[in-house]
Coordinates of C-alpha atoms in Angstrom, one line a residue:
M2 CA 98.0 130.2 100.1
P3 CA 96.2 133.2 101.7
T4 CA 95.8 134.9 98.3
S5 CA 94.4 131.7 96.8
L6 CA 92.1 131.3 99.8
T7 CA 90.8 134.8 99.5
R8 CA 90.0 134.5 95.8
Y9 CA 88.4 131.1 96.3
A10 CA 86.3 132.5 99.1
R11 CA 85.1 135.5 97.1
V12 CA 84.0 133.2 94.2
L13 CA 82.1 131.0 96.5
A14 CA 80.5 133.9 98.4
W15 CA 79.4 135.5 95.1
L16 CA 77.9 132.2 93.9
D17 CA 75.9 131.9 97.1
Q18 CA 74.8 135.5 97.4
H19 CA 73.8 136.2 93.8
L20 CA 72.6 132.8 92.5
L21 CA 71.8 130.1 95.0
R22 CA 69.9 132.2 97.5
R23 CA 67.5 133.4 94.8
L24 CA 66.9 130.1 93.1
Y25 CA 66.8 127.3 95.8
T26 CA 65.4 126.5 99.2
D27 CA 67.9 126.4 102.1
R28 CA 68.1 122.6 102.1
V29 CA 68.9 122.4 98.3
R30 CA 71.2 125.4 98.5
R31 CA 73.2 123.8 101.3
L32 CA 73.5 120.6 99.3
I33 CA 74.8 122.5 96.3
L34 CA 77.2 124.5 98.5
Q35 CA 78.6 121.3 99.9
S36 CA 79.0 119.7 96.5
F37 CA 80.4 122.6 94.6
P38 CA 84.0 122.2 95.8
F39 CA 83.9 118.5 95.0
W40 CA 82.6 119.3 91.5
F41 CA 85.5 121.7 91.0
A42 CA 87.9 119.2 92.4
S43 CA 86.5 116.6 89.9
V44 CA 87.2 118.9 87.0
V45 CA 90.7 119.5 88.2
T46 CA 91.2 115.7 88.6
G47 CA 89.9 115.0 85.1
I48 CA 92.4 117.5 83.6
V49 CA 95.3 116.3 85.7
A50 CA 94.5 112.6 84.9
V51 CA 94.5 113.3 81.2
G52 CA 97.7 115.2 81.3
Y53 CA 99.3 112.5 83.4
E54 CA 98.1 109.9 80.9
K55 CA 99.7 111.8 78.0
L56 CA 102.9 112.1 80.0
F57 CA 102.9 108.3 80.6
V58 CA 102.3 107.6 76.9
W59 CA 105.2 109.9 75.9
A60 CA 107.5 108.3 78.5
E61 CA 106.6 104.8 77.5
Q62 CA 107.1 105.5 73.8
T63 CA 110.4 107.2 74.5
S64 CA 111.6 104.1 76.5
F65 CA 110.6 101.8 73.6
A66 CA 112.4 104.0 71.1
W67 CA 115.8 104.1 72.8
L68 CA 115.5 100.4 73.7
R69 CA 114.9 99.4 70.0
H70 CA 117.6 101.8 68.7
E71 CA 120.3 100.8 71.2
P72 CA 119.5 98.0 73.7
L73 CA 122.8 98.3 75.5
L74 CA 121.6 101.7 76.8
A75 CA 119.4 99.7 79.2
F76 CA 122.5 99.1 81.4
I77 CA 122.9 102.8 81.9
L78 CA 119.5 104.4 81.5
T79 CA 117.5 101.9 83.6
P80 CA 119.6 102.0 86.7
V81 CA 119.8 105.8 86.5
A82 CA 116.0 106.0 86.1
F83 CA 115.6 103.8 89.2
L84 CA 118.0 105.9 91.1
V85 CA 116.4 109.2 90.1
S86 CA 112.9 107.9 90.8
W87 CA 113.9 106.7 94.3
A88 CA 116.0 109.8 95.1
V89 CA 113.1 112.2 94.2
V90 CA 110.8 110.3 96.5
Q91 CA 113.3 109.9 99.3
R92 CA 114.3 113.6 99.3
W93 CA 110.9 115.3 98.9
A94 CA 108.0 113.0 99.7
P95 CA 108.5 109.5 101.0
G96 CA 104.8 109.1 101.1
A97 CA 104.7 109.2 97.3
R98 CA 106.5 105.9 96.7
G99 CA 104.7 102.8 95.4
S100 CA 101.2 102.5 94.2
G101 CA 99.3 105.2 96.0
I102 CA 96.2 103.2 96.9
P103 CA 97.5 102.1 100.3
Q104 CA 98.2 105.7 101.1
V105 CA 94.7 106.7 100.3
M106 CA 93.4 103.9 102.5
A107 CA 95.6 105.0 105.3
G108 CA 94.6 108.6 104.9
I109 CA 90.9 107.7 105.2
E110 CA 91.7 105.9 108.4
L111 CA 93.6 108.9 109.7
S112 CA 90.7 111.3 108.9
T113 CA 89.7 111.8 112.5
P114 CA 90.0 114.8 114.8
A115 CA 93.0 113.2 116.6
Y116 CA 95.1 112.4 113.5
H117 CA 93.9 114.4 110.5
T118 CA 96.8 116.8 110.7
R119 CA 99.1 113.9 109.8
I120 CA 97.4 113.1 106.4
G121 CA 99.6 115.6 104.6
Y122 CA 102.5 113.2 104.8
L123 CA 100.5 110.9 102.4
L124 CA 98.2 113.2 100.6
S125 CA 99.3 116.7 99.6
L126 CA 99.9 118.6 96.4
R127 CA 103.6 118.2 97.0
V128 CA 103.2 114.4 97.3
A129 CA 101.1 114.5 94.1
F130 CA 103.8 116.4 92.2
V131 CA 106.6 114.1 93.4
K132 CA 104.4 111.1 92.4
I133 CA 104.1 112.3 88.8
L134 CA 107.8 113.2 88.6
S135 CA 109.1 109.9 90.1
S136 CA 106.8 107.6 88.1
V137 CA 107.5 109.3 84.8
A138 CA 111.3 109.1 85.4
L139 CA 111.0 105.4 86.2
L140 CA 108.9 104.7 83.1
L141 CA 111.4 106.6 80.9
G142 CA 114.0 104.1 82.0
G143 CA 111.8 101.1 81.2
G144 CA 110.1 100.6 84.6
V145 CA 107.3 98.1 84.6
I146 CA 104.7 100.3 86.3
G147 CA 101.2 101.7 85.8
R148 CA 99.6 105.1 86.4
E149 CA 96.2 104.1 87.8
G150 CA 97.1 103.7 91.5
P151 CA 99.2 107.0 91.4
T152 CA 96.2 108.8 89.7
I153 CA 94.0 107.7 92.7
Q154 CA 96.5 109.1 95.2
I155 CA 96.9 112.3 93.1
A156 CA 93.1 112.7 92.9
A157 CA 92.7 112.2 96.7
A158 CA 95.4 114.9 97.3
I159 CA 93.6 117.3 95.0
F160 CA 90.3 116.7 96.8
R161 CA 91.9 117.2 100.2
A162 CA 93.6 120.4 99.1
I163 CA 90.4 121.9 97.7
N164 CA 88.4 120.8 100.7
R165 CA 90.9 122.5 103.1
L166 CA 90.6 125.8 101.1
Q167 CA 86.9 126.3 101.9
P168 CA 86.4 129.5 103.9
A169 CA 85.1 129.4 107.5
G170 CA 81.4 129.0 107.7
W171 CA 81.0 127.2 104.4
P172 CA 78.9 124.0 104.7
Q173 CA 81.4 121.2 104.3
L174 CA 81.5 117.5 103.8
S175 CA 83.9 115.6 106.0
R176 CA 87.6 115.0 105.3
Q177 CA 86.9 111.3 105.0
I178 CA 84.3 111.8 102.3
A179 CA 86.7 114.1 100.4
L180 CA 89.3 111.4 100.3
V181 CA 86.9 108.6 99.4
T182 CA 85.3 110.7 96.6
G183 CA 88.8 111.7 95.3
G184 CA 89.8 108.1 95.0
A185 CA 86.7 107.2 93.0
A186 CA 87.1 110.2 90.7
G187 CA 90.8 109.3 90.1
L188 CA 90.1 105.7 89.1
A189 CA 87.1 106.8 86.9
A190 CA 89.3 109.4 85.1
A191 CA 92.3 107.1 84.8
F192 CA 90.5 104.2 83.1
N193 CA 87.3 105.9 81.8
T194 CA 85.4 103.5 84.0
P195 CA 82.8 105.3 86.2
L196 CA 81.2 102.1 87.5
G197 CA 84.6 100.8 88.4
G198 CA 85.3 103.9 90.4
I199 CA 82.1 103.5 92.4
V200 CA 82.6 99.8 93.0
F201 CA 86.2 100.4 94.0
V202 CA 85.1 102.8 96.7
V203 CA 82.7 100.3 98.2
E204 CA 84.9 97.3 97.9
E205 CA 88.4 98.6 98.6
L206 CA 88.6 102.1 100.1
T207 CA 86.1 102.2 102.9
Q208 CA 83.8 100.1 105.1
M209 CA 81.4 103.0 105.7
H210 CA 77.7 102.8 104.7
M211 CA 77.3 104.0 101.1
A212 CA 74.4 106.3 102.0
R213 CA 76.9 108.6 103.7
F214 CA 78.8 109.6 100.6
R215 CA 76.9 108.2 97.6
M216 CA 75.9 111.5 96.1
A217 CA 79.4 112.9 96.5
V218 CA 81.0 109.8 94.9
F219 CA 78.4 109.6 92.0
S220 CA 78.7 113.3 91.1
A221 CA 82.5 113.3 91.4
V222 CA 82.8 110.2 89.2
I223 CA 80.5 111.8 86.6
V224 CA 82.2 115.2 86.5
A225 CA 85.8 113.7 86.5
G226 CA 84.8 111.2 83.7
L227 CA 83.1 113.9 81.6
T228 CA 86.1 116.2 82.0
A229 CA 88.5 113.5 80.8
Q230 CA 86.2 112.6 77.9
A231 CA 85.9 116.3 76.9
L232 CA 89.7 116.5 76.6
Q233 CA 90.3 113.2 74.7
G234 CA 86.9 112.1 73.5
P235 CA 84.9 109.0 74.5
Y236 CA 87.1 105.9 74.4
L237 CA 87.6 102.4 75.7
Y238 CA 90.8 101.7 77.5
L239 CA 91.2 98.4 75.5
G240 CA 88.8 98.8 72.6
F241 CA 86.3 96.2 71.4
P242 CA 87.9 92.8 71.3
K243 CA 85.9 89.9 69.8
V244 CA 84.7 87.7 72.6
T245 CA 82.7 84.5 72.5
A246 CA 81.1 84.2 75.9
H247 CA 80.9 80.4 76.2
A248 CA 78.8 78.7 79.0
G249 CA 78.2 75.0 79.7
W250 CA 81.3 72.9 79.8
F251 CA 83.6 75.7 78.9
L252 CA 83.0 77.2 82.3
I253 CA 85.2 74.4 83.7
T254 CA 88.1 75.9 81.7
V255 CA 87.1 79.4 82.8
T256 CA 87.2 78.3 86.5
L257 CA 90.5 76.5 86.1
V258 CA 92.2 79.5 84.5
A259 CA 90.7 81.8 87.2
V260 CA 92.0 79.6 90.0
L261 CA 95.5 79.5 88.5
C262 CA 95.7 83.2 87.7
G263 CA 94.3 84.1 91.1
L264 CA 96.9 82.0 92.8
A265 CA 99.6 83.6 90.6
G266 CA 98.4 87.1 91.6
A267 CA 98.4 86.2 95.3
L268 CA 102.0 84.8 95.0
F269 CA 103.0 88.1 93.3
A270 CA 101.6 90.0 96.2
K271 CA 103.5 87.8 98.7
T272 CA 106.6 88.4 96.6
L273 CA 106.3 92.1 96.9
L274 CA 105.8 91.9 100.7
W275 CA 108.8 89.6 101.0
L276 CA 111.0 91.9 99.0
G277 CA 109.8 94.9 101.0
N278 CA 110.7 93.2 104.3
Y279 CA 114.1 92.0 102.9
R280 CA 114.9 95.5 101.8
R281 CA 114.6 96.8 105.4
R282 CA 118.0 95.1 106.1
F283 CA 119.7 97.9 104.1
A284 CA 119.6 100.8 106.5
T285 CA 122.3 103.2 105.3
T286 CA 122.0 105.5 102.3
A287 CA 124.8 103.6 100.5
Q288 CA 123.1 100.3 101.1
Q289 CA 119.8 101.7 99.8
V290 CA 121.5 103.1 96.7
G291 CA 123.1 99.7 96.1
W292 CA 119.6 98.0 96.3
V293 CA 118.0 100.5 93.9
V294 CA 120.8 100.3 91.4
G295 CA 120.8 96.5 91.7
C296 CA 117.1 96.4 90.9
G297 CA 117.7 98.7 87.9
L298 CA 120.5 96.5 86.6
L299 CA 118.4 93.3 86.9
L300 CA 115.6 94.9 84.9
A301 CA 118.2 96.2 82.4
V302 CA 119.2 92.6 81.7
L303 CA 115.5 91.6 81.1
A304 CA 115.0 94.6 78.9
Y305 CA 118.2 93.8 76.8
L306 CA 117.2 90.2 76.4
V307 CA 113.5 90.5 75.8
G308 CA 113.0 94.0 74.3
A309 CA 110.1 96.4 74.6
E310 CA 107.6 93.8 75.7
G311 CA 109.7 93.3 78.9
V312 CA 109.2 96.9 80.0
G313 CA 106.5 99.6 80.4
T314 CA 102.9 99.4 81.4
G315 CA 102.0 96.3 79.3
K316 CA 99.0 97.9 77.6
P317 CA 100.5 97.3 74.1
I318 CA 100.8 93.6 75.0
I319 CA 97.2 93.4 76.0
N320 CA 96.1 95.0 72.8
R321 CA 98.3 92.7 70.7
L322 CA 96.9 89.6 72.5
L323 CA 93.3 90.7 72.1
F324 CA 93.4 92.0 68.5
E325 CA 96.5 90.5 66.8
N326 CA 97.2 87.3 68.6
D327 CA 99.2 85.0 66.4
G328 CA 99.7 82.3 69.0
H329 CA 103.4 82.8 69.2
T330 CA 103.9 84.9 72.3
P331 CA 107.1 83.7 74.1
W332 CA 106.3 81.3 76.9
Y333 CA 108.7 83.1 79.3
L334 CA 107.1 86.5 78.9
F335 CA 104.9 86.1 82.0
L336 CA 108.0 85.4 84.1
V337 CA 109.7 88.4 82.6
R338 CA 106.7 90.7 83.4
F339 CA 106.3 89.2 86.9
T340 CA 110.0 89.8 87.7
G341 CA 109.9 93.3 86.1
M342 CA 106.9 94.3 88.1
A343 CA 108.5 93.2 91.3
L344 CA 111.8 94.9 90.6
S345 CA 110.1 98.2 89.6
Y346 CA 107.8 98.3 92.6
C347 CA 110.5 97.4 95.1
G348 CA 113.0 99.9 93.7
G349 CA 111.5 102.5 96.0
G350 CA 110.2 104.9 93.4
A351 CA 106.5 105.7 92.5
G352 CA 104.5 103.5 90.2
G353 CA 101.3 101.4 90.3
I354 CA 100.5 97.8 89.7
F355 CA 97.0 97.9 88.3
A356 CA 97.7 98.1 84.6
T357 CA 100.8 95.9 84.9
S358 CA 98.8 93.2 86.8
L359 CA 96.3 93.3 84.0
S360 CA 99.0 92.8 81.4
A361 CA 100.6 90.0 83.4
G362 CA 97.2 88.3 83.7
A363 CA 96.7 88.6 79.9
V364 CA 100.0 87.0 79.2
L365 CA 99.4 84.2 81.6
G366 CA 95.9 83.6 80.2
D367 CA 97.3 83.3 76.7
L368 CA 100.0 80.9 77.9
L369 CA 97.4 78.7 79.7
S370 CA 95.2 78.8 76.6
R371 CA 98.0 77.5 74.4
V372 CA 99.0 74.8 76.9
G373 CA 95.4 73.7 77.0
G374 CA 94.9 73.7 73.3
V375 CA 92.1 76.3 73.3
P376 CA 91.3 77.5 69.8
L377 CA 92.6 80.9 68.9
E378 CA 89.1 82.3 68.4
D379 CA 88.1 81.4 72.0
R380 CA 91.2 82.8 73.8
N381 CA 90.0 86.3 74.2
L382 CA 87.5 85.3 76.8
L383 CA 90.2 83.5 78.8
I384 CA 92.6 86.4 78.4
L385 CA 89.9 88.7 80.0
V386 CA 89.2 86.1 82.7
S387 CA 92.9 85.9 83.4
M388 CA 93.2 89.7 83.7
V389 CA 90.4 89.8 86.2
S390 CA 91.7 86.9 88.2
F391 CA 95.4 88.0 88.4
L392 CA 94.3 91.5 89.5
T393 CA 91.9 90.0 92.1
G394 CA 94.7 87.8 93.4
V395 CA 96.8 90.9 94.0
V396 CA 94.3 93.5 95.3
R397 CA 91.4 91.2 96.5
S398 CA 88.7 93.3 94.9
P399 CA 86.9 90.8 92.6
F400 CA 84.0 93.0 91.6
T401 CA 86.2 96.0 91.0
A402 CA 88.4 93.9 88.7
A403 CA 85.5 92.4 86.8
I404 CA 83.7 95.8 86.3
L405 CA 87.0 97.5 85.2
V406 CA 87.7 94.9 82.6
L407 CA 84.0 95.0 81.5
E408 CA 84.1 98.8 81.1
M409 CA 87.5 98.7 79.4
T410 CA 86.2 96.4 76.6
D411 CA 82.4 96.9 76.6
R412 CA 82.0 93.1 76.5
H413 CA 78.8 92.9 78.5
S414 CA 78.1 89.4 77.1
A415 CA 81.0 88.1 79.3
I416 CA 79.9 89.7 82.6
F417 CA 78.9 86.5 84.3
Q418 CA 82.2 84.8 83.3
L419 CA 84.2 87.8 84.6
L420 CA 82.3 87.9 87.9
L421 CA 82.7 84.1 88.3
S422 CA 86.5 84.4 87.7
G423 CA 86.8 87.2 90.2
M424 CA 85.0 85.2 92.9
M425 CA 87.1 82.1 92.2
A426 CA 90.3 84.0 92.2
Q427 CA 89.3 85.7 95.5
A428 CA 88.6 82.3 97.1
V429 CA 92.0 80.7 96.1
A430 CA 94.0 83.9 96.9
S431 CA 92.5 84.0 100.4
L432 CA 94.1 80.6 101.0
V433 CA 97.5 82.1 100.3
D434 CA 96.9 85.2 102.5
P435 CA 93.6 86.3 104.1
H436 CA 94.7 90.0 103.6
S437 CA 95.3 91.9 100.4
L438 CA 98.6 93.5 99.4
Y439 CA 97.0 97.0 99.9
E440 CA 95.9 96.1 103.5
H441 CA 99.4 95.0 104.4
L442 CA 101.0 98.2 102.9
K443 CA 98.3 100.4 104.5
T444 CA 99.4 99.2 107.9
G445 CA 103.0 100.1 107.1
F446 CA 102.0 103.6 105.9
L447 CA 99.9 104.1 109.1
R448 CA 102.9 103.3 111.3
E449 CA 105.2 105.4 109.2
T450 CA 102.9 108.4 109.2
L451 CA 102.2 108.3 112.9
A452 CA 106.0 108.2 113.5
Q453 CA 106.5 111.5 111.8
P454 CA 106.6 114.7 113.9
A455 CA 103.2 116.3 114.3
P456 CA 102.9 119.6 112.2
P457 CA 103.1 122.8 114.2
P458 CA 99.8 124.3 115.2
A459 CA 100.2 127.3 112.8
L460 CA 100.1 124.8 109.9
R461 CA 97.1 122.9 111.0
P462 CA 93.9 123.5 108.9
S463 CA 90.7 124.9 110.4
A464 CA 88.3 122.5 112.0
Q465 CA 86.0 120.4 109.8
P466 CA 83.2 118.1 110.5
A467 CA 84.3 115.2 112.8
E468 CA 84.2 111.7 111.4
K469 CA 82.1 109.1 112.9

């Protein structure tokens, strides 16, 4: 760490002395000096996000390959993957389990002079490494998880690490802004959705006034997104599906589908919370191992019976429904995905629920379309609406969900229908629980973090600007 700090400080000092002092006024120079570490962190985030995405694709394709070749392997590989994923987290970084977004929310709340030394339990490079290792191991065994929430936690950890490396006397932005900006950059790089990253910050991560951090967020989202695009080219997460954006009476169908999918998403969130509370009954290591292996065996049964569409992120399912929908998707697939998500998340390893919630919503939307006799050419709109609504029911971020799906598909003609569905899903989900899944989990991570021993004074980072 001292060697890295020395080299980093020398680079920054040279940049300030030989370039910025000669070209800019003191005010502009200070703004650039504050922003430069975040730009650097954004580049690193973009590179890591692309590498993580490629690892995820490889792991998912590998799981599909062994499942197609020998389905009986599920009864061995899936429980082993669950156990390895849980053990890695349990041994080296308990703060790496689950999605990652509640940890970032908790870290932002702890970014105060009194508690900032505790953030490392949730957001550190060690946690980021364990996050990647655990989630890839779980996906190799057929886990029903996504990488978007983990990417947000990894990005926040990167921003925090680089922010802490700044030499004494360097004009700094606050710890809180570093974490907020990292979260936005992580989502933008994961989905190639810059607007989604910005809206996500405003809607989910923080209640601060946007003026405090807007330039940091905007620039980080741009740099991280451009870095990701430079490595893998411009792309849409879900391509360009054909969508007929109906208005008029069809909006009644849109509203009904949004309400049902929002309700389903809220019930999924309640299921995760119930399973999490039930799991606390198992206190010993042996009991915990039994729970994890049991979750893996149950998912193995689903994988053996249903095949590849019962495991993984669910992105191939979304693509099939949007571009090659033959109207014959099994009616039970939504229940399989719902159960697989719950088992994978509650197994104790690392893995997100963003992408898997989108796939569950797509499957449910297609099922409702078939039950309602909606023509095949009109189903894509309802599938997109269902994706927004189910995700909103889980995370309670309707505008983030609508903007994400919009940017993933470039279907601007459907923006009003997507926004309407998000708002309707939010309304019905609030009747099930006024608080989102992430808010509940954030509270748990706050208690867990504050219960950890405080780091010794020698390991505490130098003072930074206090948070308001």
